[in-house]
């Protein structure tokens, strides 16, 4: 019996040490944590319980039976993050390059099943060269199994993917179907086909970093929701992100202790410039409304004309969607519409109330936008907000023109409370453009057309470029002073806390994908 115990102990020790760790490259070791270090850092001290530590691959082809490592290149299990149950898997690049095999996939699927049964988030720490070639279709089937479980879990439990090394081919699609994809700068990349294939097929020469690095996906494709300079900061970002989220779609996010005090914010008085065409930073409005230092921005460097992210107001977790006048004057375009629609749908899936801050002059015009589907992409945001049943509150700070006014959580598409500052301009279009159309004949016949246009522009602005006509119709619930915004929003979200909506019975809607 003693000899059997010793054999088992030796196996466990070998498995815990990672099997193939002796083959790790020096450069790789300097830049990145090991898979086990990542898991231990992410989870609360001493909370990790590993599942499948003695699993090995079943392949005998190509002399694979001569290289067998316990765990088969992935660490799986569960623990707690800030005392909340969380499931995790971490691919080990030192074992067959972290490649996915049949048993590797089975281990991941097992913890995904447990996460779904228990209603707890799952975090995937991806560091893999892709499918294990020696296993052929079995590894491809393993990927498909994971994809299917991603879809079955979508909207039920939070799914977070951290790309902490290479992620190529079929490996990229599981992270793409999770709720958030986080990347590490200079050490991670994602692409369907690598630089060598690209060169062969298109004759383009491109590096892995330029093709699918963290910066590329954070700024150009929007695949990466956040980026971090190293593994540790990426893991910290995961912990912070989870703090805003509930365990599953039947729960709400934890509410922090809060005592209502004097909530007037004088710094909001002077944010809007006197010149209506001058930009300002919507981040200043956000920071003047939310709890101190509570904003966690998503997609910060992608489609910068709209801001999305999580924050707290009165200790409650909320999602924020806000036009950003500093970029493209805050217009809606293809990328910003997709960015805001996806974020909106996530918040609605997990019972996170939405605050929409509006300063939008319309949709971006031009052939590029029209040919790339601004109609259907703009409709995605319209659909997402119209579909959302969570508490929805809107604050118009300045411009709300044309169809973009409707899209940005107007009362007409089901918003619960709509506020506006006195500086708000709610109209079909800007005063100058509207005057040129409405008073075209008067201007042409005038002795001084320029002066006449200025006169009519002022007349139109006085009539329509304000929030009071909309308020008289009930489309705006209250015109409030900027400094009162936080106090009003605190009370609105508190009032809406127990909102319930019964939807018509249907399989699912048909969002214009």
GROMACS .gro file of N, CA and C in nm, residues 395-455:
model
  183
  395UNK      N    1  -2.978   6.098  -2.007
  395UNK     CA    2  -2.951   6.239  -1.978
  395UNK      C    3  -2.894   6.303  -2.104
  396UNK      N    4  -2.966   6.403  -2.158
  396UNK     CA    5  -2.919   6.476  -2.277
  396UNK      C    6  -2.845   6.599  -2.229
  397UNK      N    7  -2.717   6.607  -2.262
  397UNK     CA    8  -2.636   6.720  -2.216
  397UNK      C    9  -2.634   6.835  -2.316
  398UNK      N   10  -2.635   6.801  -2.446
  398UNK     CA   11  -2.632   6.908  -2.547
  398UNK      C   12  -2.713   6.865  -2.670
  399UNK      N   13  -2.650   6.821  -2.776
  399UNK     CA   14  -2.721   6.794  -2.901
  399UNK      C   15  -2.789   6.656  -2.900
  400UNK      N   16  -2.909   6.654  -2.955
  400UNK     CA   17  -2.980   6.527  -2.979
  400UNK      C   18  -3.058   6.548  -3.108
  401UNK      N   19  -2.991   6.522  -3.220
  401UNK     CA   20  -3.045   6.557  -3.351
  401UNK      C   21  -3.089   6.434  -3.430
  402UNK      N   22  -3.197   6.451  -3.504
  402UNK     CA   23  -3.238   6.353  -3.603
  402UNK      C   24  -3.267   6.216  -3.546
  403UNK      N   25  -3.244   6.116  -3.633
  403UNK     CA   26  -3.269   5.978  -3.593
  403UNK      C   27  -3.181   5.934  -3.479
  404UNK      N   28  -3.065   5.997  -3.463
  404UNK     CA   29  -2.976   5.962  -3.353
  404UNK      C   30  -3.040   5.993  -3.218
  405UNK      N   31  -3.126   6.096  -3.212
  405UNK     CA   32  -3.200   6.124  -3.089
  405UNK      C   33  -3.289   6.005  -3.053
  406UNK      N   34  -3.357   5.951  -3.152
  406UNK     CA   35  -3.443   5.835  -3.128
  406UNK      C   36  -3.362   5.716  -3.079
  407UNK      N   37  -3.250   5.690  -3.146
  407UNK     CA   38  -3.169   5.571  -3.118
  407UNK      C   39  -3.109   5.574  -2.979
  408UNK      N   40  -3.064   5.692  -2.934
  408UNK     CA   41  -2.992   5.702  -2.807
  408UNK      C   42  -3.088   5.702  -2.687
  409UNK      N   43  -3.163   5.591  -2.674
  409UNK     CA   44  -3.245   5.566  -2.556
  409UNK      C   45  -3.350   5.674  -2.530
  410UNK      N   46  -3.419   5.713  -2.637
  410UNK     CA   47  -3.525   5.812  -2.620
  410UNK      C   48  -3.646   5.750  -2.551
  411UNK      N   49  -3.734   5.834  -2.506
  411UNK     CA   50  -3.857   5.788  -2.442
  411UNK      C   51  -3.939   5.700  -2.537
  412UNK      N   52  -3.927   5.730  -2.667
  412UNK     CA   53  -4.007   5.662  -2.768
  412UNK      C   54  -3.969   5.514  -2.783
  413UNK      N   55  -3.848   5.476  -2.743
  413UNK     CA   56  -3.809   5.334  -2.755
  413UNK      C   57  -3.801   5.267  -2.618
  414UNK      N   58  -3.872   5.326  -2.522
  414UNK     CA   59  -3.891   5.256  -2.396
  414UNK      C   60  -3.805   5.297  -2.279
  415UNK      N   61  -3.732   5.407  -2.289
  415UNK     CA   62  -3.653   5.452  -2.174
  415UNK      C   63  -3.746   5.485  -2.058
  416UNK      N   64  -3.700   5.460  -1.936
  416UNK     CA   65  -3.785   5.481  -1.818
  416UNK      C   66  -3.787   5.626  -1.772
  417UNK      N   67  -3.670   5.687  -1.766
  417UNK     CA   68  -3.661   5.827  -1.723
  417UNK      C   69  -3.567   5.900  -1.817
  418UNK      N   70  -3.612   6.017  -1.864
  418UNK     CA   71  -3.531   6.097  -1.956
  418UNK      C   72  -3.516   6.238  -1.900
  419UNK      N   73  -3.391   6.275  -1.878
  419UNK     CA   74  -3.359   6.408  -1.828
  419UNK      C   75  -3.283   6.487  -1.934
  420UNK      N   76  -3.283   6.619  -1.920
  420UNK     CA   77  -3.206   6.703  -2.010
  420UNK      C   78  -3.154   6.823  -1.934
  421UNK      N   79  -3.035   6.867  -1.970
  421UNK     CA   80  -2.984   6.994  -1.919
  421UNK      C   81  -3.046   7.109  -1.998
  422UNK      N   82  -3.048   7.229  -1.943
  422UNK     CA   83  -3.100   7.344  -2.019
  422UNK      C   84  -3.024   7.367  -2.150
  423UNK      N   85  -2.902   7.321  -2.159
  423UNK     CA   86  -2.822   7.337  -2.281
  423UNK      C   87  -2.860   7.239  -2.391
  424UNK      N   88  -2.953   7.146  -2.364
  424UNK     CA   89  -2.990   7.044  -2.461
  424UNK      C   90  -3.059   7.104  -2.582
  425UNK      N   91  -3.028   7.048  -2.699
  425UNK     CA   92  -3.090   7.090  -2.825
  425UNK      C   93  -3.152   6.966  -2.888
  426UNK      N   94  -3.284   6.957  -2.888
  426UNK     CA   95  -3.353   6.840  -2.942
  426UNK      C   96  -3.429   6.882  -3.067
  427UNK      N   97  -3.380   6.840  -3.182
  427UNK     CA   98  -3.438   6.884  -3.309
  427UNK      C   99  -3.404   6.786  -3.419
  428UNK      N  100  -3.466   6.807  -3.535
  428UNK     CA  101  -3.440   6.721  -3.650
  428UNK      C  102  -3.297   6.737  -3.699
  429UNK      N  103  -3.248   6.860  -3.694
  429UNK     CA  104  -3.109   6.888  -3.732
  429UNK      C  105  -3.067   7.019  -3.670
  430UNK      N  106  -2.940   7.060  -3.694
  430UNK     CA  107  -2.889   7.185  -3.642
  430UNK      C  108  -2.961   7.305  -3.701
  431UNK      N  109  -2.955   7.416  -3.628
  431UNK     CA  110  -3.030   7.536  -3.668
  431UNK      C  111  -2.989   7.587  -3.805
  432UNK      N  112  -2.861   7.584  -3.837
  432UNK     CA  113  -2.814   7.637  -3.966
  432UNK      C  114  -2.869   7.554  -4.082
  433UNK      N  115  -2.852   7.422  -4.074
  433UNK     CA  116  -2.900   7.335  -4.181
  433UNK      C  117  -3.051   7.342  -4.196
  434UNK      N  118  -3.122   7.346  -4.084
  434UNK     CA  119  -3.268   7.353  -4.088
  434UNK      C  120  -3.315   7.484  -4.150
  435UNK      N  121  -3.248   7.594  -4.116
  435UNK     CA  122  -3.287   7.726  -4.168
  435UNK      C  123  -3.264   7.734  -4.318
  436UNK      N  124  -3.155   7.676  -4.365
  436UNK     CA  125  -3.126   7.678  -4.509
  436UNK      C  126  -3.234   7.605  -4.588
  437UNK      N  127  -3.299   7.506  -4.527
  437UNK     CA  128  -3.404   7.431  -4.595
  437UNK      C  129  -3.540   7.500  -4.581
  438UNK      N  130  -3.575   7.534  -4.457
  438UNK     CA  131  -3.708   7.590  -4.430
  438UNK      C  132  -3.724   7.729  -4.492
  439UNK      N  133  -3.621   7.810  -4.480
  439UNK     CA  134  -3.632   7.950  -4.523
  439UNK      C  135  -3.552   7.977  -4.651
  440UNK      N  136  -3.539   7.875  -4.734
  440UNK     CA  137  -3.457   7.887  -4.855
  440UNK      C  138  -3.503   8.004  -4.943
  441UNK      N  139  -3.633   8.014  -4.966
  441UNK     CA  140  -3.686   8.119  -5.053
  441UNK      C  141  -3.664   8.257  -4.992
  442UNK      N  142  -3.692   8.272  -4.863
  442UNK     CA  143  -3.673   8.401  -4.795
  442UNK      C  144  -3.528   8.446  -4.803
  443UNK      N  145  -3.436   8.353  -4.787
  443UNK     CA  146  -3.294   8.387  -4.788
  443UNK      C  147  -3.251   8.428  -4.928
  444UNK      N  148  -3.299   8.355  -5.031
  444UNK     CA  149  -3.260   8.387  -5.168
  444UNK      C  150  -3.311   8.525  -5.211
  445UNK      N  151  -3.430   8.561  -5.164
  445UNK     CA  152  -3.491   8.688  -5.204
  445UNK      C  153  -3.446   8.806  -5.120
  446UNK      N  154  -3.374   8.782  -5.014
  446UNK     CA  155  -3.330   8.890  -4.925
  446UNK      C  156  -3.220   8.974  -4.988
  447UNK      N  157  -3.215   9.103  -4.951
  447UNK     CA  158  -3.109   9.191  -5.001
  447UNK      C  159  -2.973   9.146  -4.948
  448UNK      N  160  -2.972   9.097  -4.826
  448UNK     CA  161  -2.848   9.046  -4.765
  448UNK      C  162  -2.873   8.902  -4.721
  449UNK      N  163  -2.849   8.804  -4.810
  449UNK     CA  164  -2.878   8.664  -4.778
  449UNK      C  165  -2.806   8.614  -4.653
  450UNK      N  166  -2.684   8.661  -4.631
  450UNK     CA  167  -2.607   8.614  -4.515
  450UNK      C  168  -2.672   8.660  -4.385
  451UNK      N  169  -2.712   8.785  -4.382
  451UNK     CA  170  -2.777   8.838  -4.262
  451UNK      C  171  -2.912   8.772  -4.240
  452UNK      N  172  -2.982   8.745  -4.352
  452UNK     CA  173  -3.112   8.681  -4.341
  452UNK      C  174  -3.100   8.539  -4.286
  453UNK      N  175  -2.997   8.468  -4.334
  453UNK     CA  176  -2.973   8.333  -4.283
  453UNK      C  177  -2.944   8.336  -4.133
  454UNK      N  178  -2.862   8.432  -4.089
  454UNK     CA  179  -2.829   8.443  -3.947
  454UNK      C  180  -2.954   8.472  -3.864
  455UNK      N  181  -3.042   8.557  -3.921
  455UNK     CA  182  -3.166   8.591  -3.852
  455UNK      C  183  -3.256   8.468  -3.837
   0.00000   0.00000   0.00000
